[in-house]
PDB file of C-alpha atoms and ligand atoms in Angstrom:
ATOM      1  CA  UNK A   1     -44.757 -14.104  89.593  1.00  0.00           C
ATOM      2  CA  UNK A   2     -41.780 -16.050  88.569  1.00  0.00           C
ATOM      3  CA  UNK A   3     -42.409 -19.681  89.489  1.00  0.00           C
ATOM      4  CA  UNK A   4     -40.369 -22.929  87.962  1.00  0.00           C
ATOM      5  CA  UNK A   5     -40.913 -26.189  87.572  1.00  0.00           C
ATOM      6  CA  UNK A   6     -37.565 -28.470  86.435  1.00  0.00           C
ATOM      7  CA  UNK A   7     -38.488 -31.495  84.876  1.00  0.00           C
ATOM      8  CA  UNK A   8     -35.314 -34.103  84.313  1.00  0.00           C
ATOM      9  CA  UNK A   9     -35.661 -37.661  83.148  1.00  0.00           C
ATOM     10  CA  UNK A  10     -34.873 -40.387  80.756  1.00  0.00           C
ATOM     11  CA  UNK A  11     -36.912 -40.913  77.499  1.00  0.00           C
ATOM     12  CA  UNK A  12     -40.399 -42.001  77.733  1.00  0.00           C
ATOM     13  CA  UNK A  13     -40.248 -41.869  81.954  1.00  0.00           C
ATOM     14  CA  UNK A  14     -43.573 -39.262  81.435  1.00  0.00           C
ATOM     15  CA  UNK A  15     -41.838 -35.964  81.794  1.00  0.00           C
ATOM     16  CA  UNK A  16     -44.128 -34.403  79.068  1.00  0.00           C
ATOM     17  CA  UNK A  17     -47.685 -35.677  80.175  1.00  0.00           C
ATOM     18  CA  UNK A  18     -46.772 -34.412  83.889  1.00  0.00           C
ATOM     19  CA  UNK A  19     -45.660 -31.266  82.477  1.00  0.00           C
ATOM     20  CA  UNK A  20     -48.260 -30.592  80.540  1.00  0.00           C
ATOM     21  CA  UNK A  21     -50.830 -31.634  83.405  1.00  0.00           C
ATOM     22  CA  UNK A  22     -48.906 -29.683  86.048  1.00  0.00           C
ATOM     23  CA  UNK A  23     -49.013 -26.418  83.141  1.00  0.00           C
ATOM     24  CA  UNK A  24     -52.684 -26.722  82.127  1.00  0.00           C
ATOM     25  CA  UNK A  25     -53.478 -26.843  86.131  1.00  0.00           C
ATOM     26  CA  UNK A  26     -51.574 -23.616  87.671  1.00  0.00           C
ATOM     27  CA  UNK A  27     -51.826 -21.895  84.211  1.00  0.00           C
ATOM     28  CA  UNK A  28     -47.543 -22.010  83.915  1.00  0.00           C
ATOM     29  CA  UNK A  29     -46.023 -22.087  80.186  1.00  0.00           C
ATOM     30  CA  UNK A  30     -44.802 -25.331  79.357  1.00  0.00           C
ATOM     31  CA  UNK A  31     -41.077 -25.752  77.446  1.00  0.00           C
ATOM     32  CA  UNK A  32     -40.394 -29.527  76.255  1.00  0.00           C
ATOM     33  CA  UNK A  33     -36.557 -28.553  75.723  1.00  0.00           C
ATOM     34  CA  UNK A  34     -36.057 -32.311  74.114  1.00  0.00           C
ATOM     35  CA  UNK A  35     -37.593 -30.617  71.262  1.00  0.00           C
ATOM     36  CA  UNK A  36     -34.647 -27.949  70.730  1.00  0.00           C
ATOM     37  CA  UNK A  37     -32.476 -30.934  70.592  1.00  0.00           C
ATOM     38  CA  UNK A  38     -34.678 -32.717  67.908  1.00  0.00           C
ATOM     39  CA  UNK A  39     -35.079 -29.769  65.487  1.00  0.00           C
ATOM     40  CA  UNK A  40     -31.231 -29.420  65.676  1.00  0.00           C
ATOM     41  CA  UNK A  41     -30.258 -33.076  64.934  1.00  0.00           C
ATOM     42  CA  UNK A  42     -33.229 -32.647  62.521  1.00  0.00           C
ATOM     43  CA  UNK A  43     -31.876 -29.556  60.617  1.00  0.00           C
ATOM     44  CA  UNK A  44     -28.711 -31.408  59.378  1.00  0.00           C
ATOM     45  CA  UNK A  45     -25.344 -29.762  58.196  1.00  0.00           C
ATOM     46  CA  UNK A  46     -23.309 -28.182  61.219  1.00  0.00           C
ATOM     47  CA  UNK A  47     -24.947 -28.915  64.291  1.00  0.00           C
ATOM     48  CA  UNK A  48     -23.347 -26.070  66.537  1.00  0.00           C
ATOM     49  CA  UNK A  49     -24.347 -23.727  63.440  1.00  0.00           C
ATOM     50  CA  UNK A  50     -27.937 -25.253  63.835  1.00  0.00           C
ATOM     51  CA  UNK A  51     -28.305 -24.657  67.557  1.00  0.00           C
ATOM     52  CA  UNK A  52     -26.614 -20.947  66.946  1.00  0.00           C
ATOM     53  CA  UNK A  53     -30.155 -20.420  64.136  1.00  0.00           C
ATOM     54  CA  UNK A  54     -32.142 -22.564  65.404  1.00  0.00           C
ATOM     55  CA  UNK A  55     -35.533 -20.589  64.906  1.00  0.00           C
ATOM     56  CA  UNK A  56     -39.957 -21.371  65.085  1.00  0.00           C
ATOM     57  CA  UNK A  57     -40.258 -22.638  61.919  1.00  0.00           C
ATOM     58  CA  UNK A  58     -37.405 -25.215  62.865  1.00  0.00           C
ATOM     59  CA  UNK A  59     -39.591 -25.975  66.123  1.00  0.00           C
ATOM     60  CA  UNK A  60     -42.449 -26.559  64.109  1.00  0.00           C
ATOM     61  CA  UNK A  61     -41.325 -29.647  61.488  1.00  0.00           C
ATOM     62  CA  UNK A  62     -43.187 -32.620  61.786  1.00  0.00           C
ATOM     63  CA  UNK A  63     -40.758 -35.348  61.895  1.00  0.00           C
ATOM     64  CA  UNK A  64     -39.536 -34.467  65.497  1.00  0.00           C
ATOM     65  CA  UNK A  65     -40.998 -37.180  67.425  1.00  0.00           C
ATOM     66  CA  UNK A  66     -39.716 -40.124  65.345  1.00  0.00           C
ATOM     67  CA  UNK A  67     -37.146 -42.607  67.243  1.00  0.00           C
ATOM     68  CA  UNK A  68     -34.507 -41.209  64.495  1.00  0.00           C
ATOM     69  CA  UNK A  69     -34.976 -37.877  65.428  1.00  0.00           C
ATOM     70  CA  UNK A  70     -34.718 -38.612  69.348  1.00  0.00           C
ATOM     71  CA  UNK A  71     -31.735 -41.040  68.290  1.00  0.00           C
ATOM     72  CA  UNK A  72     -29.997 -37.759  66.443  1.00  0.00           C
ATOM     73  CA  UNK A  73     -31.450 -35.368  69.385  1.00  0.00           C
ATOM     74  CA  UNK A  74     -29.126 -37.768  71.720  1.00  0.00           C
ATOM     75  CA  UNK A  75     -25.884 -37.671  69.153  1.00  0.00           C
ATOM     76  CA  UNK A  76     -26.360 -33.703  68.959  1.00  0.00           C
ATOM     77  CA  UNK A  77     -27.205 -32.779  72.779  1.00  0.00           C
ATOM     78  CA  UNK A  78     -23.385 -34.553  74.063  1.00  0.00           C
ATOM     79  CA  UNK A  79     -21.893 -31.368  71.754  1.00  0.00           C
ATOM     80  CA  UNK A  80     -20.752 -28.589  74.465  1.00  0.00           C
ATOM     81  CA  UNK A  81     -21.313 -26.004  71.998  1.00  0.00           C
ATOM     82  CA  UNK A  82     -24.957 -26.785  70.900  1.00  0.00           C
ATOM     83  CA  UNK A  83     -26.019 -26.892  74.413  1.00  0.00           C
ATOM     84  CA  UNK A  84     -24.123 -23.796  75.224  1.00  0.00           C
ATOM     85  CA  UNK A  85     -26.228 -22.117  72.088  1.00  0.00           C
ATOM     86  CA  UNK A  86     -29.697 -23.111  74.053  1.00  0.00           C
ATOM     87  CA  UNK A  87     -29.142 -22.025  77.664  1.00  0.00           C
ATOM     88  CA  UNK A  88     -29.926 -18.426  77.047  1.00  0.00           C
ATOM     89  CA  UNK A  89     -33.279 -19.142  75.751  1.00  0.00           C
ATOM     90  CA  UNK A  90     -34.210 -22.043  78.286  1.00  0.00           C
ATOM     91  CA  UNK A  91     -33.421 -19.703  81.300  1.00  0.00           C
ATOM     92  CA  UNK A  92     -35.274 -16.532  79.941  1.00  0.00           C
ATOM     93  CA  UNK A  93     -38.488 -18.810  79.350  1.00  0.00           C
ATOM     94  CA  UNK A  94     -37.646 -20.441  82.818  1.00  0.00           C
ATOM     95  CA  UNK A  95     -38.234 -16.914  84.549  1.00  0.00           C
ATOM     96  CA  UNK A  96     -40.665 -15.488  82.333  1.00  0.00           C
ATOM     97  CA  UNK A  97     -43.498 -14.107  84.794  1.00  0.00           C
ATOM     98  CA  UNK A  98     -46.362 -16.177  85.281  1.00  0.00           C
ATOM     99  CA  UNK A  99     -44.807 -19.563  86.000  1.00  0.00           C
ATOM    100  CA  UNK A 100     -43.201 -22.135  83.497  1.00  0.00           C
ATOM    101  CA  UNK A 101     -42.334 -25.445  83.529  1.00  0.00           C
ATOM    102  CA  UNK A 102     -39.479 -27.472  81.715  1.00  0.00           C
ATOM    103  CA  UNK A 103     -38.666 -30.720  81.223  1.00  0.00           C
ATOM    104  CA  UNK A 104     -35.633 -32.463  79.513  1.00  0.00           C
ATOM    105  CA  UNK A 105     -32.547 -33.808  81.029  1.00  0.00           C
ATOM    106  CA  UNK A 106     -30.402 -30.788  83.009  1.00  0.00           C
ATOM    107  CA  UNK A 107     -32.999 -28.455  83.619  1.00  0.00           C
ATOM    108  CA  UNK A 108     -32.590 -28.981  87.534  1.00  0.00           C
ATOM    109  CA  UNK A 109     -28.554 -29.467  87.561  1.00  0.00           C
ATOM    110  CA  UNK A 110     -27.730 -27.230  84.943  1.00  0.00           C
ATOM    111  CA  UNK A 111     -30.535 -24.651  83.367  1.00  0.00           C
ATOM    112  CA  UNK A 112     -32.211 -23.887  86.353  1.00  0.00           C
ATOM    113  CA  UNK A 113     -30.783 -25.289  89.778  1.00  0.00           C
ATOM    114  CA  UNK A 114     -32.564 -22.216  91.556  1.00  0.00           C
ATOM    115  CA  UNK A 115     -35.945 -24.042  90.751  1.00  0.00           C
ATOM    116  CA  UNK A 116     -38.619 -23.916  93.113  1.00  0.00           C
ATOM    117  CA  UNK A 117     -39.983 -27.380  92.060  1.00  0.00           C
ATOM    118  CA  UNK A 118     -37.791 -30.006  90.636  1.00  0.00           C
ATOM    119  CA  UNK A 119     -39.030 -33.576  89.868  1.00  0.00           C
ATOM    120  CA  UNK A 120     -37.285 -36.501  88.520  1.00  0.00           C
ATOM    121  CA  UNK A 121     -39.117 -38.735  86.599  1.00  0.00           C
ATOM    122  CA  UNK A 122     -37.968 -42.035  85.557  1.00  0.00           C
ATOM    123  CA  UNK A 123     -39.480 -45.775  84.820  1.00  0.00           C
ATOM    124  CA  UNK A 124     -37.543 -48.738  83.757  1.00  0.00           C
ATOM    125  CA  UNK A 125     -36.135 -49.308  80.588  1.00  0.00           C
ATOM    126  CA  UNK A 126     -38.762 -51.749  79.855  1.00  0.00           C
ATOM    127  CA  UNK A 127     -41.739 -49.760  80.750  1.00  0.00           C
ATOM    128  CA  UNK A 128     -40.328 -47.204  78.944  1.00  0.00           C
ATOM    129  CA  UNK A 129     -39.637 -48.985  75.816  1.00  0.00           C
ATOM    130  CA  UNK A 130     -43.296 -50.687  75.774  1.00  0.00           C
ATOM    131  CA  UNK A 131     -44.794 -47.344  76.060  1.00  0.00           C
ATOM    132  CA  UNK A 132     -42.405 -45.802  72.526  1.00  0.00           C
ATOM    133  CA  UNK A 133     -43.181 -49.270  71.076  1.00  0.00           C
ATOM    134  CA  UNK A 134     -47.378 -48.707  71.819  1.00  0.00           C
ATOM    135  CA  UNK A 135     -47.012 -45.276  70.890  1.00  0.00           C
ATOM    136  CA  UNK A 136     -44.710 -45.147  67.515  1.00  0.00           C
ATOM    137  CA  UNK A 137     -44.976 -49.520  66.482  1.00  0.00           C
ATOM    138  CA  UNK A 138     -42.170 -51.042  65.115  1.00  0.00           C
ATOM    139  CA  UNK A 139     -39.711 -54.048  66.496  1.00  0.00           C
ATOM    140  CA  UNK A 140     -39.923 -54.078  70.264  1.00  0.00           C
ATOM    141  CA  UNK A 141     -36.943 -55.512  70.977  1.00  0.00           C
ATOM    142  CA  UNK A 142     -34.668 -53.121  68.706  1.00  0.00           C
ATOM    143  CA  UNK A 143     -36.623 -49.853  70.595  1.00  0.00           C
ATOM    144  CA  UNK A 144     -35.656 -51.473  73.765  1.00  0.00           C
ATOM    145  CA  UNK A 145     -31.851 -51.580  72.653  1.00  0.00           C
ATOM    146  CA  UNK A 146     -32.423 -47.548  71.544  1.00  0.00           C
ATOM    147  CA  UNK A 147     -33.689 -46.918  74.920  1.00  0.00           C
ATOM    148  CA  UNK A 148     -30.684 -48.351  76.383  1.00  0.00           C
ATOM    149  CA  UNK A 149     -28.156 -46.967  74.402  1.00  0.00           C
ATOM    150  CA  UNK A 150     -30.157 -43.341  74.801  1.00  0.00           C
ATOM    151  CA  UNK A 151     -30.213 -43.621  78.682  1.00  0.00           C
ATOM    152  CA  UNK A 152     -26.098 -44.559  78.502  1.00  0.00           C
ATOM    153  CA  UNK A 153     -25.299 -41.553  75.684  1.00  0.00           C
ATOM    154  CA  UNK A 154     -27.249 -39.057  77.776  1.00  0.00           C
ATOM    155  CA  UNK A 155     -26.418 -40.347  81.551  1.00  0.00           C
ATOM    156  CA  UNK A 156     -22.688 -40.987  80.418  1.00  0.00           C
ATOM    157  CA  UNK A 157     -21.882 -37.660  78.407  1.00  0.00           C
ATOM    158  CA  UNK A 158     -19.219 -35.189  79.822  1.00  0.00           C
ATOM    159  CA  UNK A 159     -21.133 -32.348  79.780  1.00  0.00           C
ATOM    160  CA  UNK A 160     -24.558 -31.885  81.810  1.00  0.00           C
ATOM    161  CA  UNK A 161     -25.428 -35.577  82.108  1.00  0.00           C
ATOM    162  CA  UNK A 162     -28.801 -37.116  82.831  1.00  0.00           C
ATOM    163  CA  UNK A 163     -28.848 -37.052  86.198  1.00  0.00           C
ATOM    164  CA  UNK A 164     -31.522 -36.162  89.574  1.00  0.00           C
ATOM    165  CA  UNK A 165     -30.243 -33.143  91.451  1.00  0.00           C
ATOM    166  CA  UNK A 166     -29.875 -33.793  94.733  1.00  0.00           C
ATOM    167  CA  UNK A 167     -33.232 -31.967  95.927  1.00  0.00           C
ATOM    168  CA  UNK A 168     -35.617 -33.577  93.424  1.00  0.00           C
ATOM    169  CA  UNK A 169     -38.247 -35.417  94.051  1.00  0.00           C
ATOM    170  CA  UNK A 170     -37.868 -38.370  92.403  1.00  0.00           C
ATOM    171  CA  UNK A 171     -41.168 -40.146  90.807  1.00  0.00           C
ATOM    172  CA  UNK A 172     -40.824 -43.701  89.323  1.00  0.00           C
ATOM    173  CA  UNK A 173     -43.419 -44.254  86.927  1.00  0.00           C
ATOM    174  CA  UNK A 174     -43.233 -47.428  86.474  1.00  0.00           C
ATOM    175  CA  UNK A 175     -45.152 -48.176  89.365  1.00  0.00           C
ATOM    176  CA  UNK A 176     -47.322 -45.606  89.451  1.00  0.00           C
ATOM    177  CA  UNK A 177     -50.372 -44.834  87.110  1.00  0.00           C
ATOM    178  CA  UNK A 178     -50.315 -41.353  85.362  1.00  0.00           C
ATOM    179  CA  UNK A 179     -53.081 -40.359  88.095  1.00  0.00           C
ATOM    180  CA  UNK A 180     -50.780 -40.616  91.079  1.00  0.00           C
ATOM    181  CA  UNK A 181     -47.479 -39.255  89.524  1.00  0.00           C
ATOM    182  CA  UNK A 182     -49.833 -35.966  88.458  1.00  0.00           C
ATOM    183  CA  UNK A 183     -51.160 -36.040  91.810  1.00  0.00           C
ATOM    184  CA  UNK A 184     -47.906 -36.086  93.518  1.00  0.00           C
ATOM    185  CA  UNK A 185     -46.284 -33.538  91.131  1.00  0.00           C
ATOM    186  CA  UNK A 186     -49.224 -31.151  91.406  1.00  0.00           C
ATOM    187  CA  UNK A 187     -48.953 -31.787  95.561  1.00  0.00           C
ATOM    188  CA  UNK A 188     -44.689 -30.766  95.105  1.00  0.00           C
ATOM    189  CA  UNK A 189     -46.161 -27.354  93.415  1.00  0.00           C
ATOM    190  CA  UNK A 190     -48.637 -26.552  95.576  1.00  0.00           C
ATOM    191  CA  UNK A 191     -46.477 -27.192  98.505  1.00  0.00           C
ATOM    192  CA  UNK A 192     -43.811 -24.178  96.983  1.00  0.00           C
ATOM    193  CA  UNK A 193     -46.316 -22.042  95.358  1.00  0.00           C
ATOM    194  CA  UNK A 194     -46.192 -18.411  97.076  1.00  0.00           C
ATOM    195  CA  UNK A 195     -49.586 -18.273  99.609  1.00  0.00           C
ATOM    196  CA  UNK A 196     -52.243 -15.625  98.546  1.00  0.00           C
ATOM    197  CA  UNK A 197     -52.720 -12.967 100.376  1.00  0.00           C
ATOM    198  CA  UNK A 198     -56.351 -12.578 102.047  1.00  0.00           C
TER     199      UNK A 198
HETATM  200  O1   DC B 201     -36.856 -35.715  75.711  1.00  0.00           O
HETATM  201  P1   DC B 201     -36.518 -36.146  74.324  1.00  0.00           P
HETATM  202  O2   DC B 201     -36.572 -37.628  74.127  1.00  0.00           O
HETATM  203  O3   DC B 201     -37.322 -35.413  73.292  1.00  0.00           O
HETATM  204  O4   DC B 201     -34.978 -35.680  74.108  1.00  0.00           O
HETATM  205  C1   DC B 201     -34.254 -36.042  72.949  1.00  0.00           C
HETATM  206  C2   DC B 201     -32.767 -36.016  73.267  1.00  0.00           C
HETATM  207  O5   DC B 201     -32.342 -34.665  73.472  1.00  0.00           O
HETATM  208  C3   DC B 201     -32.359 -36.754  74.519  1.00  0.00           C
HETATM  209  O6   DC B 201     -32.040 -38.118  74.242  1.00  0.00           O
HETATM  210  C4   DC B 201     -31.162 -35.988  75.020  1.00  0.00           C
HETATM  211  C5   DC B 201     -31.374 -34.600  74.495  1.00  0.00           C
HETATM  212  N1   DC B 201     -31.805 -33.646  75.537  1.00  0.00           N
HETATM  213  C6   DC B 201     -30.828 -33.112  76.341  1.00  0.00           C
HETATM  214  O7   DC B 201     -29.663 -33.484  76.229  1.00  0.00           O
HETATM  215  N2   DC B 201     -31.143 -32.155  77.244  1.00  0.00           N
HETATM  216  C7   DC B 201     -32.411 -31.746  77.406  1.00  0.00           C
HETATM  217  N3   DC B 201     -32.692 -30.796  78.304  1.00  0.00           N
HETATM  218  C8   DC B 201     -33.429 -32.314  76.617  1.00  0.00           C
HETATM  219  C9   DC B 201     -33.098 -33.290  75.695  1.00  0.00           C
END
Protein backbone atom coordinates (compact mmCIF):
# COMPACT_ATOMS: atom_id res chain seq x y z
CA UNK A 1 0.00 0.00 0.00
CA UNK A 2 1.16 3.42 -0.79
CA UNK A 3 -0.25 5.76 1.85
CA UNK A 4 1.14 9.56 2.68
CA UNK A 5 1.07 11.67 5.25
CA UNK A 6 2.36 15.59 4.41
CA UNK A 7 3.42 17.28 7.32
CA UNK A 8 4.08 21.34 6.72
CA UNK A 9 4.76 23.81 9.47
CA UNK A 10 6.90 26.40 11.05
CA UNK A 11 9.79 25.48 13.47
CA UNK A 12 8.99 24.02 16.73
CA UNK A 13 4.86 24.00 15.80
CA UNK A 14 5.25 19.86 16.70
CA UNK A 15 5.51 18.49 13.22
CA UNK A 16 8.08 15.83 14.40
CA UNK A 17 6.39 14.47 17.68
CA UNK A 18 2.99 14.09 15.54
CA UNK A 19 4.89 12.44 12.94
CA UNK A 20 6.55 10.24 14.78
CA UNK A 21 3.27 9.33 16.87
CA UNK A 22 1.14 9.10 13.72
CA UNK A 23 4.37 6.57 12.21
CA UNK A 24 4.87 4.41 15.32
CA UNK A 25 0.81 3.96 15.30
CA UNK A 26 -0.09 2.76 11.53
CA UNK A 27 3.49 1.31 11.21
CA UNK A 28 4.31 4.19 8.14
CA UNK A 29 8.17 5.26 7.70
CA UNK A 30 8.77 8.52 9.02
CA UNK A 31 11.08 11.28 6.84
CA UNK A 32 11.90 14.59 8.97
CA UNK A 33 13.02 16.36 5.57
CA UNK A 34 14.24 19.54 7.89
CA UNK A 35 17.05 17.27 8.44
CA UNK A 36 18.26 17.18 4.62
CA UNK A 37 18.32 20.86 4.94
CA UNK A 38 20.48 20.78 8.20
CA UNK A 39 23.15 18.30 7.02
CA UNK A 40 23.50 20.55 3.89
CA UNK A 41 23.93 23.95 5.64
CA UNK A 42 25.98 21.70 8.00
CA UNK A 43 28.39 20.25 5.33
CA UNK A 44 29.79 23.73 4.38
CA UNK A 45 31.58 24.69 1.01
CA UNK A 46 29.05 24.80 -2.05
CA UNK A 47 25.73 24.28 -0.88
CA UNK A 48 24.05 23.16 -4.30
CA UNK A 49 27.25 20.74 -4.52
CA UNK A 50 26.22 19.55 -0.93
CA UNK A 51 22.58 18.84 -1.68
CA UNK A 52 23.83 17.14 -5.22
CA UNK A 53 26.20 14.44 -2.43
CA UNK A 54 24.45 14.76 0.21
CA UNK A 55 24.74 11.05 1.56
CA UNK A 56 23.90 8.75 5.33
CA UNK A 57 26.84 9.53 6.92
CA UNK A 58 25.97 13.34 6.28
CA UNK A 59 22.39 12.47 7.84
CA UNK A 60 23.94 11.06 10.69
CA UNK A 61 26.31 14.14 12.29
CA UNK A 62 25.43 15.18 15.54
CA UNK A 63 25.31 18.83 15.46
CA UNK A 64 22.03 18.94 13.36
CA UNK A 65 19.62 20.03 15.86
CA UNK A 66 21.49 23.11 17.16
CA UNK A 67 19.66 26.66 16.51
CA UNK A 68 22.87 27.34 14.12
CA UNK A 69 22.28 24.50 12.16
CA UNK A 70 18.37 25.21 11.77
CA UNK A 71 19.51 29.00 11.28
CA UNK A 72 21.93 27.66 8.20
CA UNK A 73 19.13 24.89 7.24
CA UNK A 74 16.84 28.21 6.64
CA UNK A 75 19.80 30.27 4.60
CA UNK A 76 20.39 26.96 2.44
CA UNK A 77 16.63 25.69 1.82
CA UNK A 78 15.65 29.52 -0.12
CA UNK A 79 18.48 28.09 -2.88
CA UNK A 80 16.28 26.72 -5.98
CA UNK A 81 18.94 24.41 -6.80
CA UNK A 82 19.47 22.62 -3.39
CA UNK A 83 15.86 21.99 -3.14
CA UNK A 84 15.66 20.89 -6.68
CA UNK A 85 18.68 18.25 -5.65
CA UNK A 86 16.18 16.73 -2.76
CA UNK A 87 12.82 16.26 -4.50
CA UNK A 88 13.75 13.02 -6.12
CA UNK A 89 14.51 11.38 -2.93
CA UNK A 90 11.56 12.95 -0.81
CA UNK A 91 8.97 11.68 -3.43
CA UNK A 92 10.44 8.08 -3.85
CA UNK A 93 10.34 7.71 0.12
CA UNK A 94 6.84 9.48 -0.06
CA UNK A 95 5.47 6.41 -2.19
CA UNK A 96 7.51 3.76 -0.91
CA UNK A 97 4.89 0.85 -0.11
CA UNK A 98 3.80 0.54 3.28
CA UNK A 99 2.90 4.12 4.17
CA UNK A 100 5.27 7.13 5.06
CA UNK A 101 4.96 10.20 6.53
CA UNK A 102 6.88 13.61 6.02
CA UNK A 103 7.09 16.60 7.58
CA UNK A 104 8.95 19.91 6.74
CA UNK A 105 7.70 22.94 5.04
CA UNK A 106 6.38 22.04 1.15
CA UNK A 107 5.71 18.58 1.48
CA UNK A 108 1.85 19.22 0.84
CA UNK A 109 2.28 22.23 -1.86
CA UNK A 110 5.23 21.08 -3.46
CA UNK A 111 6.72 17.31 -2.76
CA UNK A 112 3.66 15.62 -2.51
CA UNK A 113 0.30 17.60 -3.27
CA UNK A 114 -1.32 14.10 -4.22
CA UNK A 115 -1.17 13.27 -0.39
CA UNK A 116 -3.83 11.42 1.12
CA UNK A 117 -3.37 13.16 4.54
CA UNK A 118 -1.99 16.59 4.84
CA UNK A 119 -1.81 18.48 8.20
CA UNK A 120 -0.60 21.84 9.01
CA UNK A 121 0.80 22.35 12.14
CA UNK A 122 1.59 25.60 13.59
CA UNK A 123 1.68 27.45 17.25
CA UNK A 124 2.63 30.96 17.89
CA UNK A 125 5.87 32.33 17.75
CA UNK A 126 5.97 32.46 21.41
CA UNK A 127 4.94 29.01 22.20
CA UNK A 128 7.20 28.00 19.81
CA UNK A 129 10.16 29.82 20.98
CA UNK A 130 9.53 28.72 24.82
CA UNK A 131 9.45 25.21 23.74
CA UNK A 132 13.41 25.62 21.57
CA UNK A 133 14.34 27.74 24.63
CA UNK A 134 13.14 24.57 27.27
CA UNK A 135 14.50 22.22 24.96
CA UNK A 136 18.13 23.64 23.74
CA UNK A 137 18.60 26.78 26.93
CA UNK A 138 20.13 29.77 26.05
CA UNK A 139 18.74 33.65 25.91
CA UNK A 140 14.99 33.51 25.43
CA UNK A 141 14.51 36.54 24.01
CA UNK A 142 17.31 36.23 21.17
CA UNK A 143 15.58 32.47 20.20
CA UNK A 144 12.40 34.31 19.97
CA UNK A 145 13.97 36.89 17.39
CA UNK A 146 15.46 33.46 15.42
CA UNK A 147 12.04 32.14 15.37
CA UNK A 148 10.82 35.19 13.80
CA UNK A 149 13.25 35.80 11.36
CA UNK A 150 13.03 31.74 10.46
CA UNK A 151 9.17 31.90 10.01
CA UNK A 152 9.76 35.30 7.57
CA UNK A 153 12.99 33.56 5.53
CA UNK A 154 10.97 30.39 5.02
CA UNK A 155 7.21 31.89 4.58
CA UNK A 156 8.73 34.81 2.40
CA UNK A 157 11.20 32.83 0.01
CA UNK A 158 10.43 32.69 -3.81
CA UNK A 159 10.56 29.29 -4.20
CA UNK A 160 8.18 26.69 -2.30
CA UNK A 161 7.34 28.92 0.67
CA UNK A 162 6.02 27.88 4.06
CA UNK A 163 2.70 27.78 3.47
CA UNK A 164 -0.86 25.35 4.31
CA UNK A 165 -2.19 23.89 1.09
CA UNK A 166 -5.45 24.60 0.66
CA UNK A 167 -6.85 21.02 1.79
CA UNK A 168 -4.87 20.70 5.03
CA UNK A 169 -6.04 20.37 8.07
CA UNK A 170 -4.72 22.86 9.97
CA UNK A 171 -3.77 22.06 13.85
CA UNK A 172 -2.68 24.98 16.14
CA UNK A 173 -0.72 23.71 18.84
CA UNK A 174 -0.62 26.24 20.82
CA UNK A 175 -3.80 25.54 22.24
CA UNK A 176 -3.86 22.17 22.19
CA UNK A 177 -1.86 19.61 24.37
CA UNK A 178 0.28 17.02 22.40
CA UNK A 179 -2.65 14.45 23.35
CA UNK A 180 -5.33 16.13 21.28
CA UNK A 181 -3.21 17.26 18.21
CA UNK A 182 -2.08 13.24 18.04
CA UNK A 183 -5.56 12.41 18.50
CA UNK A 184 -6.83 14.57 15.80
CA UNK A 185 -3.98 13.71 13.37
CA UNK A 186 -4.35 9.98 13.98
CA UNK A 187 -8.48 10.62 13.47
CA UNK A 188 -7.36 12.63 9.71
CA UNK A 189 -5.49 9.10 8.90
CA UNK A 190 -7.84 6.86 9.86
CA UNK A 191 -10.52 8.74 8.15
CA UNK A 192 -8.33 8.21 4.49
CA UNK A 193 -6.80 4.96 5.27
CA UNK A 194 -8.06 2.29 2.54
CA UNK A 195 -10.97 -0.05 4.55
CA UNK A 196 -9.95 -3.78 5.01
CA UNK A 197 -11.51 -6.11 3.35
CA UNK A 198 -13.57 -8.79 5.52
O1 LIG B 1 12.16 21.59 10.40
P1 LIG B 1 13.52 22.14 10.66
O2 LIG B 1 13.54 23.23 11.69
O3 LIG B 1 14.52 21.07 10.97
O4 LIG B 1 13.99 22.80 9.25
C1 LIG B 1 15.18 23.55 9.14
C2 LIG B 1 15.06 24.50 7.96
O5 LIG B 1 15.07 23.75 6.74
C3 LIG B 1 13.79 25.32 7.92
O6 LIG B 1 13.95 26.56 8.60
C4 LIG B 1 13.54 25.52 6.44
C5 LIG B 1 14.19 24.33 5.80
N1 LIG B 1 13.22 23.32 5.33
C6 LIG B 1 12.62 23.55 4.12
O7 LIG B 1 12.83 24.60 3.51
N2 LIG B 1 11.80 22.62 3.58
C7 LIG B 1 11.53 21.48 4.24
N3 LIG B 1 10.72 20.57 3.68
C8 LIG B 1 12.11 21.25 5.50
C9 LIG B 1 12.94 22.21 6.04
Amino acid sequence: MQFTVAIDGPAAAGKGTIGRALAARFGFAHLDTGLLYRAVGAKGGDPVLAAQSLNADDLARGDLRSMAAGEAASRVAAIAQVRAALVDYQRGFARRMGGAVLDGRDIGTVICPQAEVKLYVTASADVRAHRRWMELGGDASQILAEVIARDARDMGRSDAPLRAADDAITLDTSALTIETATARAVAAVEAKLPRRLG
